[in-house]
Short mmCIF file of C-alpha atoms in Angstrom, two decimals:
data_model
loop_
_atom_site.label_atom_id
_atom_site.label_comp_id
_atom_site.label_asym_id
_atom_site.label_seq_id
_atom_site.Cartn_x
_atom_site.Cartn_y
_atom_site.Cartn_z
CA UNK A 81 117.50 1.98 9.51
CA UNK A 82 120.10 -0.89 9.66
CA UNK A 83 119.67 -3.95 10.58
CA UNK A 84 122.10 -7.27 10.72
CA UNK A 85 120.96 -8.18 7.56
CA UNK A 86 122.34 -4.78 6.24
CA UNK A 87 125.53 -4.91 8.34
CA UNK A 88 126.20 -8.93 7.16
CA UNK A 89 125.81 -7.12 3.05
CA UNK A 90 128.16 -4.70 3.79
CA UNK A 91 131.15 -7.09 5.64
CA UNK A 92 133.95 -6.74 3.59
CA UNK A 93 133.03 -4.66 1.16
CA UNK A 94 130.36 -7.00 0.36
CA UNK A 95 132.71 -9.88 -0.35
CA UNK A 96 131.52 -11.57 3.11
CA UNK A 97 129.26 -14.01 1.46
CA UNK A 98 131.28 -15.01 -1.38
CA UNK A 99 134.48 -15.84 0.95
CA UNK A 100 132.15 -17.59 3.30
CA UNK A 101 130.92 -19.75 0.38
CA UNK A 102 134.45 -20.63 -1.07
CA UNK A 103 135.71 -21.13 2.79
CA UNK A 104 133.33 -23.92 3.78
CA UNK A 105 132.46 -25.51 0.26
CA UNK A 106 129.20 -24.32 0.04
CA UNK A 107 127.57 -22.38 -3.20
CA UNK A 108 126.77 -18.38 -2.22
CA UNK A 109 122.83 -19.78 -2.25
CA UNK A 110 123.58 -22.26 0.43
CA UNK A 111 125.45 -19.15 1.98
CA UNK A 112 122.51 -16.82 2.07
CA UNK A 113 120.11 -19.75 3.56
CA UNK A 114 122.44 -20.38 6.01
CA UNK A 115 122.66 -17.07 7.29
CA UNK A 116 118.78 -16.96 7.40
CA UNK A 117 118.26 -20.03 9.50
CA UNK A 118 121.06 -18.98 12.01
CA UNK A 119 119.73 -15.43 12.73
CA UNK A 120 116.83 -16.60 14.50
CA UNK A 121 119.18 -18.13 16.81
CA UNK A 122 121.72 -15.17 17.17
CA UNK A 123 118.32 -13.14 17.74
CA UNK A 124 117.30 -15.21 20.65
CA UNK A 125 120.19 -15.20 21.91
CA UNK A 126 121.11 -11.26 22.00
CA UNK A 127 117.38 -11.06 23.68
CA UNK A 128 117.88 -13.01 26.32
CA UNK A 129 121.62 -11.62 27.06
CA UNK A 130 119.61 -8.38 26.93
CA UNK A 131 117.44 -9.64 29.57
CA UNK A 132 120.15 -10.00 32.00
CA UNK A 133 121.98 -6.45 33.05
CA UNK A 134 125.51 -8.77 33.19
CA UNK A 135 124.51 -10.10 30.34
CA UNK A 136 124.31 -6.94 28.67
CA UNK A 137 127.38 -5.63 30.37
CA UNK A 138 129.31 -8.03 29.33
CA UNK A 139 128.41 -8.42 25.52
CA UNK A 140 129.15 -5.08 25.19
CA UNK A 141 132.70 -5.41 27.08
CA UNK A 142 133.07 -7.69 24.09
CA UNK A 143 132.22 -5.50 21.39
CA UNK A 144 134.69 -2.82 22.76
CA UNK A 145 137.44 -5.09 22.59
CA UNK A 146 138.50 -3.61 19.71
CA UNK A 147 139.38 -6.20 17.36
CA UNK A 148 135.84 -7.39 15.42
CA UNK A 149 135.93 -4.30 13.17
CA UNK A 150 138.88 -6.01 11.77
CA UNK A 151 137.32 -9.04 10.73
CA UNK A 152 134.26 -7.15 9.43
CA UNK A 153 136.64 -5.74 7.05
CA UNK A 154 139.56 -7.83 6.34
CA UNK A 155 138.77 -11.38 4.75
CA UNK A 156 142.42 -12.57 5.85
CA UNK A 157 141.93 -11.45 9.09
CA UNK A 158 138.45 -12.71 9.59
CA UNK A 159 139.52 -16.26 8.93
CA UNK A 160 142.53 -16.46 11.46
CA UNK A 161 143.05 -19.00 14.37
CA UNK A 162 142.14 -16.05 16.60
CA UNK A 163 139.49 -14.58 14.81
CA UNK A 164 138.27 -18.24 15.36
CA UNK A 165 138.81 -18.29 18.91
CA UNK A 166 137.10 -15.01 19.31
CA UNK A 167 133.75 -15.56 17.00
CA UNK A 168 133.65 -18.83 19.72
CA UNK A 169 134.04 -16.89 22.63
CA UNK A 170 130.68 -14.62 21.24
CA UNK A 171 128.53 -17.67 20.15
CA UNK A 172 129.40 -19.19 23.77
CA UNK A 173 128.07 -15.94 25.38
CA UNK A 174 125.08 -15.48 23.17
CA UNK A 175 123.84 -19.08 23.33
CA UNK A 176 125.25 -20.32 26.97
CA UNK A 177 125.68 -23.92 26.54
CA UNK A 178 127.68 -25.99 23.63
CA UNK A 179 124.73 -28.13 23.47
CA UNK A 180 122.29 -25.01 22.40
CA UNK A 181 125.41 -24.28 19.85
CA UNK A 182 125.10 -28.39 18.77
CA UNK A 183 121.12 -28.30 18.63
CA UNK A 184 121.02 -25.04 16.39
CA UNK A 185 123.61 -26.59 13.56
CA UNK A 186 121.45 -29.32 13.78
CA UNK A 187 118.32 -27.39 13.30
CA UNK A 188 120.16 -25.32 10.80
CA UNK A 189 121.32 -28.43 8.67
CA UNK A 190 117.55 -29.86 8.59
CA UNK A 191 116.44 -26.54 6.95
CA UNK A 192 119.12 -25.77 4.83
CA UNK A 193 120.96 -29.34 3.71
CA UNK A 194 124.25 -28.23 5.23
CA UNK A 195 125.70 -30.43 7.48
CA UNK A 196 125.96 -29.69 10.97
CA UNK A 197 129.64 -29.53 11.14
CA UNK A 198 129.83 -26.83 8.41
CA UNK A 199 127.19 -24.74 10.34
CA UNK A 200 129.12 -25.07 13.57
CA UNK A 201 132.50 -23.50 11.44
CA UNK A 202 129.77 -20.82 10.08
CA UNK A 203 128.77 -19.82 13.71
CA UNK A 204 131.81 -18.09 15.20
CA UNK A 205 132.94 -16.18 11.42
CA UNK A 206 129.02 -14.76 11.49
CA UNK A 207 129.42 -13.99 15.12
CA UNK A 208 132.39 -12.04 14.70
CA UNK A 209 131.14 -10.21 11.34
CA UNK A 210 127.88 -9.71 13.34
CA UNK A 211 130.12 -7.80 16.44
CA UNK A 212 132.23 -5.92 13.70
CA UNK A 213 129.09 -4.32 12.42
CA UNK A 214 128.21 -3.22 15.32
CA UNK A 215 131.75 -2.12 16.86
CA UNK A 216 131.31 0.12 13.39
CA UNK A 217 128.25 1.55 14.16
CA UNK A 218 129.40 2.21 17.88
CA UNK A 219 132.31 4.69 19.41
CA UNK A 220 133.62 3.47 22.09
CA UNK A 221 133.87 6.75 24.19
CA UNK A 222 130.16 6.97 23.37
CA UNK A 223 129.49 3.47 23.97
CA UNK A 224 126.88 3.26 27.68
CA UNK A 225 127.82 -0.40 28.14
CA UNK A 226 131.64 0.52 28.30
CA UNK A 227 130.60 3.29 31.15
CA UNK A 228 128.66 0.62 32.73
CA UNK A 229 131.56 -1.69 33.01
CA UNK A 230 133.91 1.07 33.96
CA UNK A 231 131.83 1.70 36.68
CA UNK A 232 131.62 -2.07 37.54
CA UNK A 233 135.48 -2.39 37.02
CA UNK A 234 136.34 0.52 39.19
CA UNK A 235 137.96 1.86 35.94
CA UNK A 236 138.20 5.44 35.02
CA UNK A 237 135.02 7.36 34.89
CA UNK A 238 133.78 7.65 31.45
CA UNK A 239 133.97 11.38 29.26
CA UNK A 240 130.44 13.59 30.88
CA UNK A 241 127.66 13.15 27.54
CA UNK A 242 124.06 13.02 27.52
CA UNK A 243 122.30 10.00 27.68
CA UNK A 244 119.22 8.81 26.91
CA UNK A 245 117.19 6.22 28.72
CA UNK A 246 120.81 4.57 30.39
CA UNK A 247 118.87 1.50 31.77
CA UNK A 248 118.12 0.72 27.82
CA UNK A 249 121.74 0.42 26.66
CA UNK A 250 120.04 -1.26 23.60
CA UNK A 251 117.77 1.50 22.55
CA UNK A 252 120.61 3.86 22.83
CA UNK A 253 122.98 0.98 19.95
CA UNK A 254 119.29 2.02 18.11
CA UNK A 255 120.01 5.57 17.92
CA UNK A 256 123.34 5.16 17.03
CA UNK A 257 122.45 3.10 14.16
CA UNK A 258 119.89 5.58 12.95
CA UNK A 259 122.01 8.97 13.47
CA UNK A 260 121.29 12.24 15.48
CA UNK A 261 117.59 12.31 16.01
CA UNK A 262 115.16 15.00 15.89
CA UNK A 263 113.99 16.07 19.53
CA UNK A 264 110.40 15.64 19.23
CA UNK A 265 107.09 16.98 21.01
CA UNK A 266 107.36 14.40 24.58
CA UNK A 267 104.17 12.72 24.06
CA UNK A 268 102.92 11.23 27.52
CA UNK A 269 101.51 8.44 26.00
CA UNK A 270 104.73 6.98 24.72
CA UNK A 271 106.70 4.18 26.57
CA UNK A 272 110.73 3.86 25.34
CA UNK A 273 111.30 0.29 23.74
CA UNK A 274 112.68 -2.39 25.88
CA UNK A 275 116.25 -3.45 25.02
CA UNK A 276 114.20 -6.74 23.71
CA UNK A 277 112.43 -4.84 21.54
CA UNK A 278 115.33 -2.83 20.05
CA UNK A 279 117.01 -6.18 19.70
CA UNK A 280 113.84 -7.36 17.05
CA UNK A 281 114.17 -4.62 15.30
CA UNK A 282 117.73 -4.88 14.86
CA UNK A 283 117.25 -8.46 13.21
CA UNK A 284 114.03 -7.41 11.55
CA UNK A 285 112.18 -10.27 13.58
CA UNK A 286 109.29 -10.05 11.62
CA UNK A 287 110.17 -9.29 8.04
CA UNK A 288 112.84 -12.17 8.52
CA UNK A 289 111.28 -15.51 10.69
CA UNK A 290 108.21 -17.64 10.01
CA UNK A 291 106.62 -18.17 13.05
CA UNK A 292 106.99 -21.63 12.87
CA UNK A 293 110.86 -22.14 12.24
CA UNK A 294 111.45 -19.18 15.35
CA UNK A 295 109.44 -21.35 17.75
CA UNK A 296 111.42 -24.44 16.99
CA UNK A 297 114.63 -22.29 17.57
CA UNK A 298 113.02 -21.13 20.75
CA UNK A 299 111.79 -24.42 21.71
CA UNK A 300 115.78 -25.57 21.79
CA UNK A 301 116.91 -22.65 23.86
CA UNK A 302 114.10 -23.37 26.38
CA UNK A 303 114.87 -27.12 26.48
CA UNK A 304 118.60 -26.15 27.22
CA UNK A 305 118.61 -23.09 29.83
CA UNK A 306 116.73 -22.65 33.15
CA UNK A 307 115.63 -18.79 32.01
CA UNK A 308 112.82 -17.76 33.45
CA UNK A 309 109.88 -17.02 30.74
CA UNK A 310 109.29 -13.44 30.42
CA UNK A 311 105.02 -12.94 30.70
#
């Protein structure tokens, strides 16, 4: 199974993490920490979009835009005044404030060294390598958040195709990751995942985060947004 971690390897040909380094003056080690101390934040910040149907509906409407895969593949391309603009425009919707953005570089810089301002350049050029991956993984004809919006939009209806649980748009990005699955023996035991929980495994929550540093990321989202706290 694939997670970000995988997907981030694999940007560019697996030249992502050297181009990063030489683009913000960091060595590839300062790279690679970087990356870990920021994916607790994009993690908490996917969950609690995928807490929120509009939230949901409208990451995805992002992700179908068409133009991340380009970045995930392109170096040139992934450094460009719009690719900019557009990496912003996904670490605004993931983390909803500028001051969440602020206190995670600053969170980021006391782990890693880095300062603050290089984090906050590092932010949108993840985000956008993050949204490639999964515009890859995804077809957009496929794709049950672009139905949903179409249906919000009052666009045309989407192509007929089975779905699976459609009020889990996350668990069916899983299966897409992981390839035509087996039908097995219903067991009536079994609950589906939540989108939440399809979201952790996507980031590998618990191979990837000490408990400690993932509470003091959640500790800034809570001081920043008026979510309520799921039981």
């Amino acid at each position: 199974m694939k997670t970000f971690y995988d997907l981030m390897l694999e940007a560019q040909q697996g030249a992502f993490a050297a181009s990063m380094a030489k683009e913000f003056g960091i060595s590839p080690d300062q790279q690679a920490k970087a990356f870990e101390a920021m994916m607790p934040a994009f993690w908490l910040g996917l969950r609690r979009s995928a807490a929120d149907p509009f939230g949901v509906a409208a990451f995805w409407q992002k992700v179908g835009a068409g133009q991340f895969q380009s970045y995930f593949e392109n170096p040139l391309a992934a450094l460009t005044p719009r690719a900019q603009a557009d990496g912003e425009s996904i670490v605004e919707r993931m983390f909803g404030s500028p001051e969440i953005a602020r206190a995670v570089a600053l969170q980021v810089e006391a782990t890693t060294g880095i300062t603050q301002d290089v984090v906050r350049r590092m932010m949108p050029v993840m985000a956008n390598m993050m949204m490639g991956g999964l515009q890859r993984q995804t077809k957009a004809d496929a794709n049950p958040f672009l139905a949903m919006m179409r249906e919000m939009t009052g666009g045309p209806p989407p192509k007929p195709a089975p779905k699976k649980r459609p009020d889990l748009p996350f668990v069916t990005l899983m299966e897409s990751f992981l390839g035509p699955e087996k039908e097995p023996e219903p067991d009536p035991n079994d609950e589906p995942m939540s989108n939440e929980e399809v979201i952790d495994r996507l980031f590998d929550a618990s191979r990837s985060m000490q408990n400690s540093y993932r509470k003091s990321m959640e500790m800034i989202f809570d001081r920043f947004t008026t979510l309520p706290k799921k039981d």
